[in-house]
Amino acid sequence: MIFEEKKISGERIYQGKILSVRKDLVTAVNGQAYREIVEHGGAVAMVAVTEDDKIIMVRQYRYACGRAVLEIPAGKIDPGEKDPVAVAHRELKEETGYSASSVTHLGDVNPSCGYSEEVIHIYLMKGLTAGEQEPDEDEALEVLELPFDEVYAKAVNGEIADAKTMAALLMAKERR
C-alpha cells in the first residue's frame, strides 16, 4: 500500500511573475515532513508537423541552462486562459508564425512531479499555414523545419535535452 501524504499547513515563500513557491507541512510515513512546491499555471507544447513530415522546431537561448536549446514550440497558460487548445494556437502563431487547421491532444505531462504542480498539455498540430512570427518582446527564436525522424533521433541520442520535447516526440511518433 502507498502512503498518501496530507497537507497539514502551508505558507507561500515566494510569489513571482510566472511561478510561486510554497512550503507545506504534510503527514509522512514516519510522522511529518516539509514539501517545497512550485506553483505554475501550466503550459502547452506543440508537435507541429508539415505535410512533408517535418517538425517545426525553435531554437532559443535558455538562461537557466546557459545555452541555446532546440525544442518544440511551447508557452505558458496566462491567468484567465481556460482553453489549452486556444493557447496552443496562440503560442504556435507567436513563436513560429504558423497556424494549424487540425489539433489532436496527445496527452499531459508533469515535468517535475517531485516538486512542481506544472502540467504541460501536448498537442499534435497539422494542416499548417506559414505566416509571420509574433514573439514576446523578450523572445528571440530561430524557427527550423526538420525531418521528424531526424529530430526523434536527436532526442534519443541526447542531442535534445528538453524534457517536454522528448515526451512530446514519444507521444507523437505513431500518431503523426
mmCIF file with all atom_site columns, C-alpha atoms in Angstrom:
data_model
loop_
_atom_site.group_PDB
_atom_site.id
_atom_site.type_symbol
_atom_site.label_atom_id
_atom_site.label_alt_id
_atom_site.label_comp_id
_atom_site.label_asym_id
_atom_site.label_entity_id
_atom_site.label_seq_id
_atom_site.pdbx_PDB_ins_code
_atom_site.Cartn_x
_atom_site.Cartn_y
_atom_site.Cartn_z
_atom_site.occupancy
_atom_site.B_iso_or_equiv
_atom_site.pdbx_formal_charge
_atom_site.auth_seq_id
_atom_site.auth_comp_id
_atom_site.auth_asym_id
_atom_site.auth_atom_id
_atom_site.pdbx_PDB_model_num
ATOM 1   C CA . MET A 1 1   ? 0.000  0.000  0.000   1.00 0.00 ? 1   MET A CA 1
ATOM 2   C CA . ILE A 1 2   ? 1.260  3.502  -0.883  1.00 0.00 ? 2   ILE A CA 1
ATOM 3   C CA . PHE A 1 3   ? 1.189  6.057  1.920   1.00 0.00 ? 3   PHE A CA 1
ATOM 4   C CA . GLU A 1 4   ? -0.710 9.174  0.828   1.00 0.00 ? 4   GLU A CA 1
ATOM 5   C CA . GLU A 1 5   ? 0.614  12.410 2.280   1.00 0.00 ? 5   GLU A CA 1
ATOM 6   C CA . LYS A 1 6   ? -1.909 15.003 3.518   1.00 0.00 ? 6   LYS A CA 1
ATOM 7   C CA . LYS A 1 7   ? -1.342 18.732 3.891   1.00 0.00 ? 7   LYS A CA 1
ATOM 8   C CA . ILE A 1 8   ? -1.355 19.960 7.482   1.00 0.00 ? 8   ILE A CA 1
ATOM 9   C CA . SER A 1 9   ? -0.433 23.589 6.801   1.00 0.00 ? 9   SER A CA 1
ATOM 10  C CA . GLY A 1 10  ? 1.307  25.717 4.222   1.00 0.00 ? 10  GLY A CA 1
ATOM 11  C CA . GLU A 1 11  ? 2.852  29.090 3.543   1.00 0.00 ? 11  GLU A CA 1
ATOM 12  C CA . ARG A 1 12  ? 3.797  30.921 0.358   1.00 0.00 ? 12  ARG A CA 1
ATOM 13  C CA . ILE A 1 13  ? 7.513  31.673 0.469   1.00 0.00 ? 13  ILE A CA 1
ATOM 14  C CA . TYR A 1 14  ? 7.901  33.271 -2.959  1.00 0.00 ? 14  TYR A CA 1
ATOM 15  C CA . GLN A 1 15  ? 5.486  34.977 -5.375  1.00 0.00 ? 15  GLN A CA 1
ATOM 16  C CA . GLY A 1 16  ? 6.841  35.616 -8.868  1.00 0.00 ? 16  GLY A CA 1
ATOM 17  C CA . LYS A 1 17  ? 5.514  36.590 -12.267 1.00 0.00 ? 17  LYS A CA 1
ATOM 18  C CA . ILE A 1 18  ? 5.335  33.045 -13.713 1.00 0.00 ? 18  ILE A CA 1
ATOM 19  C CA . LEU A 1 19  ? 5.638  30.850 -10.650 1.00 0.00 ? 19  LEU A CA 1
ATOM 20  C CA . SER A 1 20  ? 5.254  30.792 -6.895  1.00 0.00 ? 20  SER A CA 1
ATOM 21  C CA . VAL A 1 21  ? 6.769  28.575 -4.234  1.00 0.00 ? 21  VAL A CA 1
ATOM 22  C CA . ARG A 1 22  ? 5.048  27.342 -1.123  1.00 0.00 ? 22  ARG A CA 1
ATOM 23  C CA . LYS A 1 23  ? 6.257  25.275 1.810   1.00 0.00 ? 23  LYS A CA 1
ATOM 24  C CA . ASP A 1 24  ? 3.750  22.704 3.054   1.00 0.00 ? 24  ASP A CA 1
ATOM 25  C CA . LEU A 1 25  ? 3.875  20.653 6.240   1.00 0.00 ? 25  LEU A CA 1
ATOM 26  C CA . VAL A 1 26  ? 2.475  17.202 5.412   1.00 0.00 ? 26  VAL A CA 1
ATOM 27  C CA . THR A 1 27  ? 1.846  13.881 7.057   1.00 0.00 ? 27  THR A CA 1
ATOM 28  C CA . ALA A 1 28  ? 4.658  11.483 6.204   1.00 0.00 ? 28  ALA A CA 1
ATOM 29  C CA . VAL A 1 29  ? 5.161  7.777  6.619   1.00 0.00 ? 29  VAL A CA 1
ATOM 30  C CA . ASN A 1 30  ? 7.257  8.404  9.753   1.00 0.00 ? 30  ASN A CA 1
ATOM 31  C CA . GLY A 1 31  ? 5.447  11.465 11.113  1.00 0.00 ? 31  GLY A CA 1
ATOM 32  C CA . GLN A 1 32  ? 5.619  14.841 9.392   1.00 0.00 ? 32  GLN A CA 1
ATOM 33  C CA . ALA A 1 33  ? 7.762  16.407 6.666   1.00 0.00 ? 33  ALA A CA 1
ATOM 34  C CA . TYR A 1 34  ? 8.066  19.636 4.696   1.00 0.00 ? 34  TYR A CA 1
ATOM 35  C CA . ARG A 1 35  ? 7.487  19.783 0.936   1.00 0.00 ? 35  ARG A CA 1
ATOM 36  C CA . GLU A 1 36  ? 8.512  22.769 -1.164  1.00 0.00 ? 36  GLU A CA 1
ATOM 37  C CA . ILE A 1 37  ? 6.150  23.056 -4.121  1.00 0.00 ? 37  ILE A CA 1
ATOM 38  C CA . VAL A 1 38  ? 6.479  25.165 -7.262  1.00 0.00 ? 38  VAL A CA 1
ATOM 39  C CA . GLU A 1 39  ? 3.076  26.507 -8.305  1.00 0.00 ? 39  GLU A CA 1
ATOM 40  C CA . HIS A 1 40  ? 2.802  27.104 -12.044 1.00 0.00 ? 40  HIS A CA 1
ATOM 41  C CA . GLY A 1 41  ? -0.309 27.855 -14.104 1.00 0.00 ? 41  GLY A CA 1
ATOM 42  C CA . GLY A 1 42  ? 0.508  25.246 -16.724 1.00 0.00 ? 42  GLY A CA 1
ATOM 43  C CA . ALA A 1 43  ? 1.698  25.296 -20.297 1.00 0.00 ? 43  ALA A CA 1
ATOM 44  C CA . VAL A 1 44  ? 1.154  23.907 -23.761 1.00 0.00 ? 44  VAL A CA 1
ATOM 45  C CA . ALA A 1 45  ? 3.619  22.322 -26.178 1.00 0.00 ? 45  ALA A CA 1
ATOM 46  C CA . MET A 1 46  ? 3.030  21.607 -29.846 1.00 0.00 ? 46  MET A CA 1
ATOM 47  C CA . VAL A 1 47  ? 4.375  18.979 -32.220 1.00 0.00 ? 47  VAL A CA 1
ATOM 48  C CA . ALA A 1 48  ? 3.604  20.888 -35.417 1.00 0.00 ? 48  ALA A CA 1
ATOM 49  C CA . VAL A 1 49  ? 4.098  18.599 -38.414 1.00 0.00 ? 49  VAL A CA 1
ATOM 50  C CA . THR A 1 50  ? 4.163  19.736 -42.042 1.00 0.00 ? 50  THR A CA 1
ATOM 51  C CA . GLU A 1 51  ? 2.686  17.760 -44.940 1.00 0.00 ? 51  GLU A CA 1
ATOM 52  C CA . ASP A 1 52  ? 6.177  16.500 -45.816 1.00 0.00 ? 52  ASP A CA 1
ATOM 53  C CA . ASP A 1 53  ? 6.698  15.143 -42.247 1.00 0.00 ? 53  ASP A CA 1
ATOM 54  C CA . LYS A 1 54  ? 8.901  17.910 -40.937 1.00 0.00 ? 54  LYS A CA 1
ATOM 55  C CA . ILE A 1 55  ? 8.549  19.266 -37.418 1.00 0.00 ? 55  ILE A CA 1
ATOM 56  C CA . ILE A 1 56  ? 8.520  22.960 -36.711 1.00 0.00 ? 56  ILE A CA 1
ATOM 57  C CA . MET A 1 57  ? 11.212 23.462 -34.075 1.00 0.00 ? 57  MET A CA 1
ATOM 58  C CA . VAL A 1 58  ? 12.540 26.529 -32.307 1.00 0.00 ? 58  VAL A CA 1
ATOM 59  C CA . ARG A 1 59  ? 15.987 27.256 -31.025 1.00 0.00 ? 59  ARG A CA 1
ATOM 60  C CA . GLN A 1 60  ? 16.355 29.822 -28.293 1.00 0.00 ? 60  GLN A CA 1
ATOM 61  C CA . TYR A 1 61  ? 18.785 30.731 -25.583 1.00 0.00 ? 61  TYR A CA 1
ATOM 62  C CA . ARG A 1 62  ? 17.609 29.409 -22.239 1.00 0.00 ? 62  ARG A CA 1
ATOM 63  C CA . TYR A 1 63  ? 19.223 31.346 -19.417 1.00 0.00 ? 63  TYR A CA 1
ATOM 64  C CA . ALA A 1 64  ? 18.583 28.627 -16.812 1.00 0.00 ? 64  ALA A CA 1
ATOM 65  C CA . CYS A 1 65  ? 20.504 26.104 -18.964 1.00 0.00 ? 65  CYS A CA 1
ATOM 66  C CA . GLY A 1 66  ? 23.160 28.576 -20.042 1.00 0.00 ? 66  GLY A CA 1
ATOM 67  C CA . ARG A 1 67  ? 22.858 27.661 -23.721 1.00 0.00 ? 67  ARG A CA 1
ATOM 68  C CA . ALA A 1 68  ? 20.690 27.646 -26.822 1.00 0.00 ? 68  ALA A CA 1
ATOM 69  C CA . VAL A 1 69  ? 18.167 24.804 -26.750 1.00 0.00 ? 69  VAL A CA 1
ATOM 70  C CA . LEU A 1 70  ? 16.389 23.053 -29.639 1.00 0.00 ? 70  LEU A CA 1
ATOM 71  C CA . GLU A 1 71  ? 12.774 22.386 -28.658 1.00 0.00 ? 71  GLU A CA 1
ATOM 72  C CA . ILE A 1 72  ? 9.216  22.239 -29.888 1.00 0.00 ? 72  ILE A CA 1
ATOM 73  C CA . PRO A 1 73  ? 7.154  25.444 -29.671 1.00 0.00 ? 73  PRO A CA 1
ATOM 74  C CA . ALA A 1 74  ? 5.579  25.900 -26.248 1.00 0.00 ? 74  ALA A CA 1
ATOM 75  C CA . GLY A 1 75  ? 4.259  28.530 -23.914 1.00 0.00 ? 75  GLY A CA 1
ATOM 76  C CA . LYS A 1 76  ? 2.612  29.179 -20.617 1.00 0.00 ? 76  LYS A CA 1
ATOM 77  C CA . ILE A 1 77  ? -1.092 29.432 -19.987 1.00 0.00 ? 77  ILE A CA 1
ATOM 78  C CA . ASP A 1 78  ? -1.712 33.007 -18.894 1.00 0.00 ? 78  ASP A CA 1
ATOM 79  C CA . PRO A 1 79  ? -4.001 33.860 -15.957 1.00 0.00 ? 79  PRO A CA 1
ATOM 80  C CA . GLY A 1 80  ? -7.606 33.823 -17.129 1.00 0.00 ? 80  GLY A CA 1
ATOM 81  C CA . GLU A 1 81  ? -6.992 31.489 -20.075 1.00 0.00 ? 81  GLU A CA 1
ATOM 82  C CA . LYS A 1 82  ? -9.193 28.412 -19.699 1.00 0.00 ? 82  LYS A CA 1
ATOM 83  C CA . ASP A 1 83  ? -8.789 26.573 -23.021 1.00 0.00 ? 83  ASP A CA 1
ATOM 84  C CA . PRO A 1 84  ? -5.365 24.975 -23.589 1.00 0.00 ? 84  PRO A CA 1
ATOM 85  C CA . VAL A 1 85  ? -6.212 24.402 -27.290 1.00 0.00 ? 85  VAL A CA 1
ATOM 86  C CA . ALA A 1 86  ? -6.685 28.144 -27.797 1.00 0.00 ? 86  ALA A CA 1
ATOM 87  C CA . VAL A 1 87  ? -3.374 28.735 -26.009 1.00 0.00 ? 87  VAL A CA 1
ATOM 88  C CA . ALA A 1 88  ? -1.683 26.187 -28.302 1.00 0.00 ? 88  ALA A CA 1
ATOM 89  C CA . HIS A 1 89  ? -2.963 28.062 -31.380 1.00 0.00 ? 89  HIS A CA 1
ATOM 90  C CA . ARG A 1 90  ? -1.812 31.399 -29.918 1.00 0.00 ? 90  ARG A CA 1
ATOM 91  C CA . GLU A 1 91  ? 1.631  30.142 -28.932 1.00 0.00 ? 91  GLU A CA 1
ATOM 92  C CA . LEU A 1 92  ? 2.255  28.373 -32.267 1.00 0.00 ? 92  LEU A CA 1
ATOM 93  C CA . LYS A 1 93  ? 1.468  31.610 -34.109 1.00 0.00 ? 93  LYS A CA 1
ATOM 94  C CA . GLU A 1 94  ? 3.518  33.785 -31.765 1.00 0.00 ? 94  GLU A CA 1
ATOM 95  C CA . GLU A 1 95  ? 6.607  31.591 -31.733 1.00 0.00 ? 95  GLU A CA 1
ATOM 96  C CA . THR A 1 96  ? 6.688  30.264 -35.300 1.00 0.00 ? 96  THR A CA 1
ATOM 97  C CA . GLY A 1 97  ? 4.217  32.235 -37.438 1.00 0.00 ? 97  GLY A CA 1
ATOM 98  C CA . TYR A 1 98  ? 2.388  29.002 -38.300 1.00 0.00 ? 98  TYR A CA 1
ATOM 99  C CA . SER A 1 99  ? -1.335 28.354 -37.927 1.00 0.00 ? 99  SER A CA 1
ATOM 100 C CA . ALA A 1 100 ? -2.857 24.856 -37.775 1.00 0.00 ? 100 ALA A CA 1
ATOM 101 C CA . SER A 1 101 ? -6.208 23.590 -39.028 1.00 0.00 ? 101 SER A CA 1
ATOM 102 C CA . SER A 1 102 ? -6.010 20.268 -37.159 1.00 0.00 ? 102 SER A CA 1
ATOM 103 C CA . VAL A 1 103 ? -5.262 19.755 -33.459 1.00 0.00 ? 103 VAL A CA 1
ATOM 104 C CA . THR A 1 104 ? -5.077 16.454 -31.576 1.00 0.00 ? 104 THR A CA 1
ATOM 105 C CA . HIS A 1 105 ? -4.483 16.244 -27.828 1.00 0.00 ? 105 HIS A CA 1
ATOM 106 C CA . LEU A 1 106 ? -1.649 13.761 -27.295 1.00 0.00 ? 106 LEU A CA 1
ATOM 107 C CA . GLY A 1 107 ? -1.581 13.867 -23.506 1.00 0.00 ? 107 GLY A CA 1
ATOM 108 C CA . ASP A 1 108 ? -0.416 15.800 -20.477 1.00 0.00 ? 108 ASP A CA 1
ATOM 109 C CA . VAL A 1 109 ? 2.904  15.603 -18.650 1.00 0.00 ? 109 VAL A CA 1
ATOM 110 C CA . ASN A 1 110 ? 4.127  16.708 -15.234 1.00 0.00 ? 110 ASN A CA 1
ATOM 111 C CA . PRO A 1 111 ? 7.729  17.733 -15.987 1.00 0.00 ? 111 PRO A CA 1
ATOM 112 C CA . SER A 1 112 ? 8.940  17.550 -12.375 1.00 0.00 ? 112 SER A CA 1
ATOM 113 C CA . CYS A 1 113 ? 6.313  15.872 -10.201 1.00 0.00 ? 113 CYS A CA 1
ATOM 114 C CA . GLY A 1 114 ? 8.614  15.732 -7.161  1.00 0.00 ? 114 GLY A CA 1
ATOM 115 C CA . TYR A 1 115 ? 8.397  19.479 -6.556  1.00 0.00 ? 115 TYR A CA 1
ATOM 116 C CA . SER A 1 116 ? 6.160  21.149 -9.148  1.00 0.00 ? 116 SER A CA 1
ATOM 117 C CA . GLU A 1 117 ? 2.429  21.249 -9.872  1.00 0.00 ? 117 GLU A CA 1
ATOM 118 C CA . GLU A 1 118 ? 3.039  22.265 -13.503 1.00 0.00 ? 118 GLU A CA 1
ATOM 119 C CA . VAL A 1 119 ? 1.125  20.381 -16.191 1.00 0.00 ? 119 VAL A CA 1
ATOM 120 C CA . ILE A 1 120 ? 2.070  20.673 -19.866 1.00 0.00 ? 120 ILE A CA 1
ATOM 121 C CA . HIS A 1 121 ? -0.704 19.877 -22.354 1.00 0.00 ? 121 HIS A CA 1
ATOM 122 C CA . ILE A 1 122 ? 0.815  18.388 -25.511 1.00 0.00 ? 122 ILE A CA 1
ATOM 123 C CA . TYR A 1 123 ? -0.804 18.686 -28.948 1.00 0.00 ? 123 TYR A CA 1
ATOM 124 C CA . LEU A 1 124 ? -0.162 17.355 -32.430 1.00 0.00 ? 124 LEU A CA 1
ATOM 125 C CA . MET A 1 125 ? -0.868 20.158 -34.894 1.00 0.00 ? 125 MET A CA 1
ATOM 126 C CA . LYS A 1 126 ? -1.278 19.621 -38.640 1.00 0.00 ? 126 LYS A CA 1
ATOM 127 C CA . GLY A 1 127 ? -2.683 21.447 -41.638 1.00 0.00 ? 127 GLY A CA 1
ATOM 128 C CA . LEU A 1 128 ? -0.072 24.145 -41.190 1.00 0.00 ? 128 LEU A CA 1
ATOM 129 C CA . THR A 1 129 ? -0.097 27.520 -42.900 1.00 0.00 ? 129 THR A CA 1
ATOM 130 C CA . ALA A 1 130 ? 3.005  29.709 -42.686 1.00 0.00 ? 130 ALA A CA 1
ATOM 131 C CA . GLY A 1 131 ? 2.773  33.302 -41.502 1.00 0.00 ? 131 GLY A CA 1
ATOM 132 C CA . GLU A 1 132 ? 4.663  35.952 -39.568 1.00 0.00 ? 132 GLU A CA 1
ATOM 133 C CA . GLN A 1 133 ? 6.124  35.298 -36.128 1.00 0.00 ? 133 GLN A CA 1
ATOM 134 C CA . GLU A 1 134 ? 4.747  37.399 -33.264 1.00 0.00 ? 134 GLU A CA 1
ATOM 135 C CA . PRO A 1 135 ? 7.192  36.658 -30.433 1.00 0.00 ? 135 PRO A CA 1
ATOM 136 C CA . ASP A 1 136 ? 7.004  38.235 -26.996 1.00 0.00 ? 136 ASP A CA 1
ATOM 137 C CA . GLU A 1 137 ? 9.199  41.312 -26.757 1.00 0.00 ? 137 GLU A CA 1
ATOM 138 C CA . ASP A 1 138 ? 11.841 39.426 -24.747 1.00 0.00 ? 138 ASP A CA 1
ATOM 139 C CA . GLU A 1 139 ? 11.930 36.329 -27.007 1.00 0.00 ? 139 GLU A CA 1
ATOM 140 C CA . ALA A 1 140 ? 14.473 35.637 -29.748 1.00 0.00 ? 140 ALA A CA 1
ATOM 141 C CA . LEU A 1 141 ? 13.518 32.440 -31.581 1.00 0.00 ? 141 LEU A CA 1
ATOM 142 C CA . GLU A 1 142 ? 15.063 30.730 -34.587 1.00 0.00 ? 142 GLU A CA 1
ATOM 143 C CA . VAL A 1 143 ? 12.402 28.677 -36.399 1.00 0.00 ? 143 VAL A CA 1
ATOM 144 C CA . LEU A 1 144 ? 13.529 25.453 -38.091 1.00 0.00 ? 144 LEU A CA 1
ATOM 145 C CA . GLU A 1 145 ? 11.784 22.786 -40.161 1.00 0.00 ? 145 GLU A CA 1
ATOM 146 C CA . LEU A 1 146 ? 13.492 19.453 -39.543 1.00 0.00 ? 146 LEU A CA 1
ATOM 147 C CA . PRO A 1 147 ? 12.551 15.902 -40.606 1.00 0.00 ? 147 PRO A CA 1
ATOM 148 C CA . PHE A 1 148 ? 10.596 14.121 -37.866 1.00 0.00 ? 148 PHE A CA 1
ATOM 149 C CA . ASP A 1 149 ? 12.934 11.106 -37.833 1.00 0.00 ? 149 ASP A CA 1
ATOM 150 C CA . GLU A 1 150 ? 15.992 13.366 -37.523 1.00 0.00 ? 150 GLU A CA 1
ATOM 151 C CA . VAL A 1 151 ? 14.516 15.231 -34.543 1.00 0.00 ? 151 VAL A CA 1
ATOM 152 C CA . TYR A 1 152 ? 13.419 11.964 -32.929 1.00 0.00 ? 152 TYR A CA 1
ATOM 153 C CA . ALA A 1 153 ? 16.946 10.569 -33.317 1.00 0.00 ? 153 ALA A CA 1
ATOM 154 C CA . LYS A 1 154 ? 18.376 13.731 -31.708 1.00 0.00 ? 154 LYS A CA 1
ATOM 155 C CA . ALA A 1 155 ? 16.091 13.188 -28.716 1.00 0.00 ? 155 ALA A CA 1
ATOM 156 C CA . VAL A 1 156 ? 17.032 9.521  -28.403 1.00 0.00 ? 156 VAL A CA 1
ATOM 157 C CA . ASN A 1 157 ? 20.791 10.141 -28.625 1.00 0.00 ? 157 ASN A CA 1
ATOM 158 C CA . GLY A 1 158 ? 20.788 13.038 -26.152 1.00 0.00 ? 158 GLY A CA 1
ATOM 159 C CA . GLU A 1 159 ? 21.258 15.962 -28.540 1.00 0.00 ? 159 GLU A CA 1
ATOM 160 C CA . ILE A 1 160 ? 17.873 17.290 -27.400 1.00 0.00 ? 160 ILE A CA 1
ATOM 161 C CA . ALA A 1 161 ? 17.773 17.645 -23.632 1.00 0.00 ? 161 ALA A CA 1
ATOM 162 C CA . ASP A 1 162 ? 14.394 19.391 -23.267 1.00 0.00 ? 162 ASP A CA 1
ATOM 163 C CA . ALA A 1 163 ? 12.062 17.032 -21.382 1.00 0.00 ? 163 ALA A CA 1
ATOM 164 C CA . LYS A 1 164 ? 8.781  18.329 -22.874 1.00 0.00 ? 164 LYS A CA 1
ATOM 165 C CA . THR A 1 165 ? 10.193 17.885 -26.372 1.00 0.00 ? 165 THR A CA 1
ATOM 166 C CA . MET A 1 166 ? 11.310 14.319 -25.651 1.00 0.00 ? 166 MET A CA 1
ATOM 167 C CA . ALA A 1 167 ? 7.934  13.394 -24.143 1.00 0.00 ? 167 ALA A CA 1
ATOM 168 C CA . ALA A 1 168 ? 6.017  15.021 -26.996 1.00 0.00 ? 168 ALA A CA 1
ATOM 169 C CA . LEU A 1 169 ? 8.067  13.243 -29.662 1.00 0.00 ? 169 LEU A CA 1
ATOM 170 C CA . LEU A 1 170 ? 7.437  9.927  -27.957 1.00 0.00 ? 170 LEU A CA 1
ATOM 171 C CA . MET A 1 171 ? 3.692  10.652 -27.865 1.00 0.00 ? 171 MET A CA 1
ATOM 172 C CA . ALA A 1 172 ? 3.596  11.819 -31.494 1.00 0.00 ? 172 ALA A CA 1
ATOM 173 C CA . LYS A 1 173 ? 5.785  9.156  -33.112 1.00 0.00 ? 173 LYS A CA 1
ATOM 174 C CA . GLU A 1 174 ? 2.993  6.746  -34.033 1.00 0.00 ? 174 GLU A CA 1
ATOM 175 C CA . ARG A 1 175 ? 0.237  9.354  -34.441 1.00 0.00 ? 175 ARG A CA 1
ATOM 176 C CA . ARG A 1 176 ? 1.790  11.843 -36.822 1.00 0.00 ? 176 ARG A CA 1
#
